[in-house]
XYZ file of C-alpha atoms in Angstrom:
124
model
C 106.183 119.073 62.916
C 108.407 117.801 65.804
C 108.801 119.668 68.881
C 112.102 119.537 71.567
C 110.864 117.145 74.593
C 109.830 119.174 77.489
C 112.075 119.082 80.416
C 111.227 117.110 83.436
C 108.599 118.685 85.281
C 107.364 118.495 89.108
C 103.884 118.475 90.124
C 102.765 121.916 92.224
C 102.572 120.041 95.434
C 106.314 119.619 95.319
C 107.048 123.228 94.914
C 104.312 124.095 97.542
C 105.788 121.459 100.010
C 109.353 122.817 99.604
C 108.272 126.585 100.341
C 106.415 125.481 103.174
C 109.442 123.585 104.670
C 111.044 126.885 103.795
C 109.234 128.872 105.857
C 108.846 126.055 108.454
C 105.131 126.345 108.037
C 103.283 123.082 108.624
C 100.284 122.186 106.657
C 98.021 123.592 109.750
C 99.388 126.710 109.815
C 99.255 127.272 105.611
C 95.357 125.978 106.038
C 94.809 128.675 108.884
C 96.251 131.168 107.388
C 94.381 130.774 103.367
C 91.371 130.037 106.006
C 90.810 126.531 104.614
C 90.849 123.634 106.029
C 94.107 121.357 106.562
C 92.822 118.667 104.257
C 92.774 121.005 101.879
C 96.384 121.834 101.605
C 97.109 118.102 102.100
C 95.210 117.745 98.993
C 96.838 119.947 96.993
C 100.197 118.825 97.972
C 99.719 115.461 97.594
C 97.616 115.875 94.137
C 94.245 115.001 94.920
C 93.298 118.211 94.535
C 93.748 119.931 91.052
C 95.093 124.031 91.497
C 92.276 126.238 90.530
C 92.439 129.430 89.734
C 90.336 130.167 93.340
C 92.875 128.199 95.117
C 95.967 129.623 93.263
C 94.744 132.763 94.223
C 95.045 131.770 97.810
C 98.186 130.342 97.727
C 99.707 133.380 96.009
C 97.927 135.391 98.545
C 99.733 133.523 101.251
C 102.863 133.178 100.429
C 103.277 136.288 98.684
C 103.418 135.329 94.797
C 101.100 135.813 92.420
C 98.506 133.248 91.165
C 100.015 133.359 87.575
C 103.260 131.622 89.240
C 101.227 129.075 90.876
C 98.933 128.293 87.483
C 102.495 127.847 85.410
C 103.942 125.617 87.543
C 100.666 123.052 87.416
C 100.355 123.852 83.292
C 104.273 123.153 83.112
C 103.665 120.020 84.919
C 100.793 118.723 83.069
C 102.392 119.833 80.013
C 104.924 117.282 80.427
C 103.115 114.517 81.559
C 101.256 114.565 78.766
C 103.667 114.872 76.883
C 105.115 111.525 78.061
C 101.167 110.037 78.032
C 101.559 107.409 74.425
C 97.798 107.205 74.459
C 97.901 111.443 74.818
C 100.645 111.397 72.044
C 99.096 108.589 69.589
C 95.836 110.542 69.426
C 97.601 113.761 68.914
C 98.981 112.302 65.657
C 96.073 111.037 64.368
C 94.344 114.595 64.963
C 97.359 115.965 63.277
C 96.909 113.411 60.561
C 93.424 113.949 59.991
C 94.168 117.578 59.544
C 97.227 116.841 57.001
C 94.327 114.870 54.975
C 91.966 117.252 55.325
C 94.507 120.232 53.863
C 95.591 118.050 51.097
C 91.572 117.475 50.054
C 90.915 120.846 50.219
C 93.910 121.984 48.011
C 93.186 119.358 45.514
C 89.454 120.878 45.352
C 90.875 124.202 44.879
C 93.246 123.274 42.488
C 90.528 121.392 40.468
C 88.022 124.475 40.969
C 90.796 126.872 39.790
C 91.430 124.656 36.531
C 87.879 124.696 35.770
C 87.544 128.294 35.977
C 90.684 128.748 33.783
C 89.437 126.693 31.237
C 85.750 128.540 31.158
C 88.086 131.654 30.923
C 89.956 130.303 28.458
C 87.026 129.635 25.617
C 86.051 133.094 25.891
């Protein structure tokens, strides 16, 4: 089953990094006012630091959005990058192979199972 390609996606930092420019908050005063550190921020604009749903929380908190938003933007992202990921993709169609094999087995069994138990109805 194909799927349409995903459109390009940005990583959360980038969104976070514009709406602080936005607001012409530095990373100091986003830090003081979740009440975590600077590096922390830093982190989670560059990447480093994965949004959790604790930190996306804060964020929402702070800039007056809800965590949900936050959370969608990072799935979006990784969404897409793995969708772009040939490794992530190669072993997604052998999983979806595997299961095509697996389907066809078990509809042969109940084919054969159904035949059998026509033909012991059958001699009755």
């Amino acid at each position: 089953m194909a799927t349409q390609p995903l459109a390009e996606a940005f990583p959360v930092g980038d969104f976070l990094a514009e709406e602080l420019e936005e607001r012409g908050w530095s990373e100091a005063d986003f830090a003081a006012i979740m009440g975590r550190s600077t590096r922390f921020v830093e982190e989670l604009i560059s990447g480093e630091r994965e949004l959790t749903r604790e930190s996306a929380e804060l964020v929402g908190a702070a800039l007056g959005t809800s965590a949900e938003l936050w959370l969608n933007l990072q799935d979006t992202f990784l969404a897409w990058r793995q969708s772009h990921d040939e490794k992530t993709q190669a072993s997604l169609a052998a999983v979806r192979e595997r299961a095509r094999h697996r389907e066809l087995a078990d509809l042969r069994n109940a084919q054969q199972s159904g035949l059998t138990a026509w033909a012991r109805f059958s001699r009755r």
